[in-house]
Tab-separated table of C-alpha atoms and ligand atoms in Angstrom:
chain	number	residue	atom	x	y	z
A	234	UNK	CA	1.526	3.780	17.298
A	235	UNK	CA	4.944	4.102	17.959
A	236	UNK	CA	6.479	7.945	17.887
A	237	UNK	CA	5.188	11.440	17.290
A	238	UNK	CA	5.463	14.304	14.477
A	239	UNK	CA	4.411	17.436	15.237
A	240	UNK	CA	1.713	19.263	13.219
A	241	UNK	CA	4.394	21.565	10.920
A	242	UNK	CA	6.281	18.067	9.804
A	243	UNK	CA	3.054	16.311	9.245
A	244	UNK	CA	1.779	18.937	7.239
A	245	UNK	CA	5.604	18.574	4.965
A	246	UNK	CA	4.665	14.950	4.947
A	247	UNK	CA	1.360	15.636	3.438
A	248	UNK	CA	2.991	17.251	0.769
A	249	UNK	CA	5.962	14.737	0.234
A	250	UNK	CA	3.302	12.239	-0.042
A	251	UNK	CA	1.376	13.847	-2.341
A	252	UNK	CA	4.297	14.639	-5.005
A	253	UNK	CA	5.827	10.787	-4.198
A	254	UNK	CA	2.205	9.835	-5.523
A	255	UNK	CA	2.230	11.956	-8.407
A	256	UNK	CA	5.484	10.322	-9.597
A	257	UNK	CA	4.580	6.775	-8.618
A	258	UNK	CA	1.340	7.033	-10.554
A	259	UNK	CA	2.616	8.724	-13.879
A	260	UNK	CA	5.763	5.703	-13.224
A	261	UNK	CA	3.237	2.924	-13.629
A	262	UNK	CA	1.716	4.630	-16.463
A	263	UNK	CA	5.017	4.860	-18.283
A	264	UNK	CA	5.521	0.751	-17.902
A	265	UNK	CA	2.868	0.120	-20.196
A	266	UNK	CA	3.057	3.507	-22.330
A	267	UNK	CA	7.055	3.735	-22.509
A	268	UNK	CA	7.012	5.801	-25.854
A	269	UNK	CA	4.773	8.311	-24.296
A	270	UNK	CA	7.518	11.561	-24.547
A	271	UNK	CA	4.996	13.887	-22.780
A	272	UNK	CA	4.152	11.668	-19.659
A	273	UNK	CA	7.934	11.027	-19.446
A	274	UNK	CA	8.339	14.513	-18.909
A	275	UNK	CA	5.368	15.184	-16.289
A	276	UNK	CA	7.215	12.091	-14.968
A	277	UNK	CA	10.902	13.689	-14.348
A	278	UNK	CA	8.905	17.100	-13.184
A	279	UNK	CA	7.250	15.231	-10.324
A	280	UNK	CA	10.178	13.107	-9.582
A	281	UNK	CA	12.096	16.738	-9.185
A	282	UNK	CA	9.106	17.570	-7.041
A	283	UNK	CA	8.787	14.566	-4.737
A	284	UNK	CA	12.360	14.516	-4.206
A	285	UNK	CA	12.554	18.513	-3.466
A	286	UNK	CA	9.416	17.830	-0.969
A	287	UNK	CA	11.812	14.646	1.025
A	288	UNK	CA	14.799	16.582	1.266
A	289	UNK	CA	12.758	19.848	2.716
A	290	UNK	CA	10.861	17.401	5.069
A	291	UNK	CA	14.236	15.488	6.137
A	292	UNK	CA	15.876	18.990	6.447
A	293	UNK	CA	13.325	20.052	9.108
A	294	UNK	CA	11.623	16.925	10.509
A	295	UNK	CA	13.758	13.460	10.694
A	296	UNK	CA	15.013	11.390	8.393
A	297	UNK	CA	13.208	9.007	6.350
A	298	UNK	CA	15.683	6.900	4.956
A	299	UNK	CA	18.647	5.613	6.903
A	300	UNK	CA	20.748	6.917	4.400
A	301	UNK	CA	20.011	10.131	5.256
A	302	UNK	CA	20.600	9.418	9.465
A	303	UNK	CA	23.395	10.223	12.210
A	304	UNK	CA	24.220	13.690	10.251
A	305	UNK	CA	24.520	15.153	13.600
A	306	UNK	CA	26.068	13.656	16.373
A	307	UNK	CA	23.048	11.496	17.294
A	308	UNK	CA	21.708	8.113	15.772
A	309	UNK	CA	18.251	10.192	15.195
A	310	UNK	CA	17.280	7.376	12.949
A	311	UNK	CA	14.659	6.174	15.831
A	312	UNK	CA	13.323	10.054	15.811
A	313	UNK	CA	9.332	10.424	13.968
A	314	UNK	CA	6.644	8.391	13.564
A	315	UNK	CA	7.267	4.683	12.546
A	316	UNK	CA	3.765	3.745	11.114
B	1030	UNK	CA	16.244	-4.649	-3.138
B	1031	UNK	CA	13.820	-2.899	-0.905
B	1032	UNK	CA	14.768	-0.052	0.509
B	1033	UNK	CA	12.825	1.243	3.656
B	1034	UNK	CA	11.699	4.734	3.654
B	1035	UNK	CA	9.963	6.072	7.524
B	1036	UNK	CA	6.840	7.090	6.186
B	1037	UNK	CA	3.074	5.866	4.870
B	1038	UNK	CA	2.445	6.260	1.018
B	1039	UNK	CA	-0.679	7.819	2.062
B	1040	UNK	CA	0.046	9.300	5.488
B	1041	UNK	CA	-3.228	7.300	8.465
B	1042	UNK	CA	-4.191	9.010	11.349
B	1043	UNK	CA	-7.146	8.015	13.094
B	1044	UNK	CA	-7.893	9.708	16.377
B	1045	UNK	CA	-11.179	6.746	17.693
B	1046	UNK	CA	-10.837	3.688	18.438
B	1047	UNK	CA	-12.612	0.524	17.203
B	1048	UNK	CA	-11.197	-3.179	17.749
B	1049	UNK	CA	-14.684	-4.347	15.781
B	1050	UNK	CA	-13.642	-2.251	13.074
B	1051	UNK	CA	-10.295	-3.232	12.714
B	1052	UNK	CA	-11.124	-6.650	12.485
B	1053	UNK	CA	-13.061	-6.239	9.614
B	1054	UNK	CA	-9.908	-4.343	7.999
B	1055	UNK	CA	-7.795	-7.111	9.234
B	1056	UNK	CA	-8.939	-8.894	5.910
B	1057	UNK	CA	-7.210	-6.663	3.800
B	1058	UNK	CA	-3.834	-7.271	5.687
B	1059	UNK	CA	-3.747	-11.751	5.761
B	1060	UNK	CA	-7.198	-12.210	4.158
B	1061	UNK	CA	-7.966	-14.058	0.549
B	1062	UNK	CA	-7.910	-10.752	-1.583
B	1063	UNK	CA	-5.704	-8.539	0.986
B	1064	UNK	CA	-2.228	-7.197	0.306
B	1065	UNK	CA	-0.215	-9.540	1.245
B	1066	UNK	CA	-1.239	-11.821	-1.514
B	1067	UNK	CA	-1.230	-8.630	-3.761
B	1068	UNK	CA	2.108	-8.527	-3.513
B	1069	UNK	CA	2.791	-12.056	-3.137
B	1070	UNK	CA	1.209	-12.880	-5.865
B	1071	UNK	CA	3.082	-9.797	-7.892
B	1072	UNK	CA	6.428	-10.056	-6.248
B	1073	UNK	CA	6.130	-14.092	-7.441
B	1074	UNK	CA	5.004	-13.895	-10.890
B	1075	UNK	CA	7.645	-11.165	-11.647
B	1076	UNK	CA	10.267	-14.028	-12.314
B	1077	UNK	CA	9.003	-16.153	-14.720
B	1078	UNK	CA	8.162	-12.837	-16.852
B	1079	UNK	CA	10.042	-12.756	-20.513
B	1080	UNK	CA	8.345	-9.187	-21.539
B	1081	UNK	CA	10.112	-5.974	-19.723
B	1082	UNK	CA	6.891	-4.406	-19.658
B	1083	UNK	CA	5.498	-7.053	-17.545
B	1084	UNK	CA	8.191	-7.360	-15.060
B	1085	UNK	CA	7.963	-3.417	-14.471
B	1086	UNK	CA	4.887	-3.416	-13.926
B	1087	UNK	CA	4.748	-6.263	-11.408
B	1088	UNK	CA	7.623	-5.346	-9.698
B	1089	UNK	CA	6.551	-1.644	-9.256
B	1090	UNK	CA	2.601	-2.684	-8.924
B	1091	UNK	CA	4.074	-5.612	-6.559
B	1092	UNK	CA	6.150	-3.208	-4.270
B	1093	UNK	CA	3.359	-0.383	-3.909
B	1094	UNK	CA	1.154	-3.693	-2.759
B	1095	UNK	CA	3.950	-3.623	0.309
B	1096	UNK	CA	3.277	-0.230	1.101
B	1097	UNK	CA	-0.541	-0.757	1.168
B	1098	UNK	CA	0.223	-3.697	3.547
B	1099	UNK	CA	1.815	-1.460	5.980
B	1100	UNK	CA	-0.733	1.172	5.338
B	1101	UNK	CA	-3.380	-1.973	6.603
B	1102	UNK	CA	-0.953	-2.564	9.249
B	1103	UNK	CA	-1.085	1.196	10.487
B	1104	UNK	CA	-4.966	1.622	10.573
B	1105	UNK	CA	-5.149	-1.851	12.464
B	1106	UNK	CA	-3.001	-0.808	14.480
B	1107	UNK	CA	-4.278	2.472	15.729
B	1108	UNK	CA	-7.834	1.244	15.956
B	1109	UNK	CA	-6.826	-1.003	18.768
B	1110	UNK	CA	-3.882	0.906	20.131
B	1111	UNK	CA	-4.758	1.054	23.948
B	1112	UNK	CA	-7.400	-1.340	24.196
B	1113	UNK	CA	-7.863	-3.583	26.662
B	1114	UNK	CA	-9.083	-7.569	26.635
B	1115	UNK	CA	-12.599	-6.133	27.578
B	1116	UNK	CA	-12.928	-3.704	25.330
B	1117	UNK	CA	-12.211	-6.213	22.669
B	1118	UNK	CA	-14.516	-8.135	24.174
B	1119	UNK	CA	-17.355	-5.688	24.462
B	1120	UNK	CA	-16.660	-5.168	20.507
B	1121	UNK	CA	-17.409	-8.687	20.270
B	1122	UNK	CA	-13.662	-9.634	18.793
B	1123	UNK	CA	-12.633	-10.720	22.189
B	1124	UNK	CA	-11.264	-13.765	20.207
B	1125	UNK	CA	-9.169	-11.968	18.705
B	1126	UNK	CA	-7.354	-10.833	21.419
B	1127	UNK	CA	-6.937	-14.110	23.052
B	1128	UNK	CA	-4.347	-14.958	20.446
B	1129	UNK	CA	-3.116	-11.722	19.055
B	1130	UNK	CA	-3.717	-8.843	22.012
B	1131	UNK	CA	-3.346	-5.996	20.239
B	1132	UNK	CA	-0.949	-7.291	17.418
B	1133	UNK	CA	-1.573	-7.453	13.873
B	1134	UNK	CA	-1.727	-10.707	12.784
B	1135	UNK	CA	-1.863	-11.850	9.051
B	1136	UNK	CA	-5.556	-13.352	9.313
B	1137	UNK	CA	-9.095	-12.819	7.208
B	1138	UNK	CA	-12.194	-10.851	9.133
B	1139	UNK	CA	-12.896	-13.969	10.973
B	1140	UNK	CA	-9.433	-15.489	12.022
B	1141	UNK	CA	-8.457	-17.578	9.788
B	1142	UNK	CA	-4.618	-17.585	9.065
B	1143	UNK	CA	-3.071	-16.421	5.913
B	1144	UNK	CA	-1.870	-18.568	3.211
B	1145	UNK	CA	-0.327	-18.636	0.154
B	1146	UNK	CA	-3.002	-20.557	-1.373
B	1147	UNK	CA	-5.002	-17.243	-1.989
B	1148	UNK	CA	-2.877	-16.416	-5.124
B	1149	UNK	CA	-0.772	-18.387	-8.350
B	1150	UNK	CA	1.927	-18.156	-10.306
B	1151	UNK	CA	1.882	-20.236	-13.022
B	1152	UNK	CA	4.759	-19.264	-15.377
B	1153	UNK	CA	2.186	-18.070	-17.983
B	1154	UNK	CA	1.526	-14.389	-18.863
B	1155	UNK	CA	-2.027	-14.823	-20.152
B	1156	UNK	CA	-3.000	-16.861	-16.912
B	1157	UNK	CA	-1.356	-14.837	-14.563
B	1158	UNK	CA	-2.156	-11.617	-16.193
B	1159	UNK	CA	-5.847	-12.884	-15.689
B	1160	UNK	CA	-5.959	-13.729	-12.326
B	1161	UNK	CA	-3.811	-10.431	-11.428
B	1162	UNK	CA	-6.907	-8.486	-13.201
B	1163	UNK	CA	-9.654	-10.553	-10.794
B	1164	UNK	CA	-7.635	-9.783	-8.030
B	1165	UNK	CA	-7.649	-6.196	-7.969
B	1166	UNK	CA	-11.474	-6.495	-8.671
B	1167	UNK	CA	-12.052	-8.643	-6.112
B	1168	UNK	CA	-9.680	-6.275	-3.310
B	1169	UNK	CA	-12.015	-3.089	-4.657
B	1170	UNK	CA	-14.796	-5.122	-3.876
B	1171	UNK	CA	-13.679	-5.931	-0.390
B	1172	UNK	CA	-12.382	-2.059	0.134
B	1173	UNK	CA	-16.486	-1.296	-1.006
B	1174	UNK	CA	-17.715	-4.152	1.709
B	1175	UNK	CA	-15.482	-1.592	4.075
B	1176	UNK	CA	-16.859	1.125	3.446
B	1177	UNK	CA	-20.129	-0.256	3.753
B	1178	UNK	CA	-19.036	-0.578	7.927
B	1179	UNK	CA	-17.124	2.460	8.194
B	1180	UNK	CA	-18.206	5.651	9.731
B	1181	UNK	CA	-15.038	7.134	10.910
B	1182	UNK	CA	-13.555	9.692	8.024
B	1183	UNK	CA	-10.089	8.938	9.197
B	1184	UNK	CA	-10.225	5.825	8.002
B	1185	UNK	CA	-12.757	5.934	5.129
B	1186	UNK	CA	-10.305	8.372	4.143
B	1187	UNK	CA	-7.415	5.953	3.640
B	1188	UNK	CA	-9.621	3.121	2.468
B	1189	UNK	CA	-11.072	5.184	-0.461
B	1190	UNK	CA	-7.356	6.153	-1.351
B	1191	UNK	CA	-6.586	1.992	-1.759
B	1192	UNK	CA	-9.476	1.289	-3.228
B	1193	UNK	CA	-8.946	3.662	-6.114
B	1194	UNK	CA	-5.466	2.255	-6.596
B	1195	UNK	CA	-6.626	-1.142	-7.379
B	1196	UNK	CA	-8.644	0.230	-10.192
B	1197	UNK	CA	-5.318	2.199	-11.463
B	1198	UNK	CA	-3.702	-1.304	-11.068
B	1199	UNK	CA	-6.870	-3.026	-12.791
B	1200	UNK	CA	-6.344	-0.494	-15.481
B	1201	UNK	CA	-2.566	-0.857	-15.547
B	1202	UNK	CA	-2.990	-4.999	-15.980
B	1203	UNK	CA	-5.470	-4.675	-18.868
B	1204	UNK	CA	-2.820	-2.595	-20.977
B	1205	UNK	CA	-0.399	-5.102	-20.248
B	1206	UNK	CA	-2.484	-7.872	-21.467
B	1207	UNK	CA	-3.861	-6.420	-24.792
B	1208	UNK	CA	0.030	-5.782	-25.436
B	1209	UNK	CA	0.877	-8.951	-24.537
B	1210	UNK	CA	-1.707	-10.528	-26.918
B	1211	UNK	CA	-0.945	-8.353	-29.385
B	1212	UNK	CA	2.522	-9.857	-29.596
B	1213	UNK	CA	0.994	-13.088	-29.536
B	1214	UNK	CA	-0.702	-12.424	-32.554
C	793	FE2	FE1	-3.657	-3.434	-6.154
């Protein structure tokens, strides 16, 4: 396994994953229930969430998308665990 | 497009390891009901879709299929990380290693090579609707057969999580077929 996280970030990546799954879940839901007005607005609650939970992970940890890399002076893109 | 993001959708760490074990899981990474024809089979069928409900839910059932590959990839990954040829060997996969070392290698539990013959796409909703809904069954099945050789909660742990998704996508498929039949009719 290549890189490390240390046991604060993995415990912010426990719960980024765990809103991301919320909103992934209630997104496949809405493909086959698009008229459903409540799920649509658990769905943009937990989308708020997830994305809340990525930015205070990226904020602290390292980035997860490369969008979000080279904000300092460094390419830290290579920084966290890979896999 | 795809856009990488750094992390698991279910974050793996798995702290023993066991080359025997991750053999077995291999299967779910190049074997006949693993995720790479999950999402093949998704990611292919997606085109020839007329309905938008059915090309959202390949496309988004077909792309979480990726990220259960690479979840495959992970806990293969760290089961062998370290491991030498004798080790494999003394875990009886020594076979294995002889052609792969300790890469991950898009094979069944016993070797044989992926290929896209596992899954269809056949340009008809009803027929690839039906084969999706098999599928899923038939990964679950495989994720039980798992479980049945698994002792280690670290990666029970992550197996039980994709199991349970392919019922969700099971579940997911059905709706998408009784709509699609009902439009039919
Ligand atoms: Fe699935």
């Amino acid at each position: 396994m290549v890189g490390n996280i240390t046991p604060q970030c993995a415990r912010l990546m426990q719960q980024l994953a765990a809103a991301d799954f919320f909103a992934t879940d209630m997104k496949l839901y809405l493909d086959t229930h698009p008229d459903d007005t409540k799920a649509l607005e658990i769905y943009r609650e937990a989308v708020k969430q997830a994305k809340a939970a990525k930015h205070a992970f990226e904020a602290s940890c390292y980035p997860l998308c490369a969008e979000s890399a080279g904000e300092g002076c460094s390419w830290n893109w290579l920084n966290g665990l890979w896999m | 497009m795809f856009i990488f993001e750094k992390r698991l959708e279910f974050p793996v760490v798995i702290k023993n390891r066991n080359p025997k074990l991750a053999s077995y899981i291999l299967s779910q990474y190049g074997g006949p009901d693993g995720e790479l024809a999950a999402s093949l089979r998704y990611l292919s069928q997606r085109f020839s879709q007329t309905d938008k409900r059915a090309v959202a839910v390949l496309t988004d059932i077909g792309t979480e299929e990726l990220s259960h590959l690479e979840m495959i990839g992970s806990i293969v990954s760290q089961l062998t990380t370290g491991e030498g040829a004798r080790s494999f060997d003394r875990y009886g996969v020594g076979d294995y290693f002889i052609d792969h070392a300790n890469a991950v290698y898009p094979a069944n539990a016993s070797g044989v090579p992926f290929t896209a013959a596992y899954l269809q796409s056949k340009g008809d909703p009803i027929a690839d609707l039906t084969e999706d809904l098999a599928a899923e069954q038939k990964a679950r099945a495989v994720y039980d057969n798992i479980l049945r050789m698994c002792d280690d909660p670290d990666v029970s742990g992550a197996i039980r999580f994709l199991r349970e998704r392919e019922v969700v996508h099971f579940q997911r498929f059905g709706e998408l077929l009784d709509l699609l039949q009902a439009k039919i009719k």
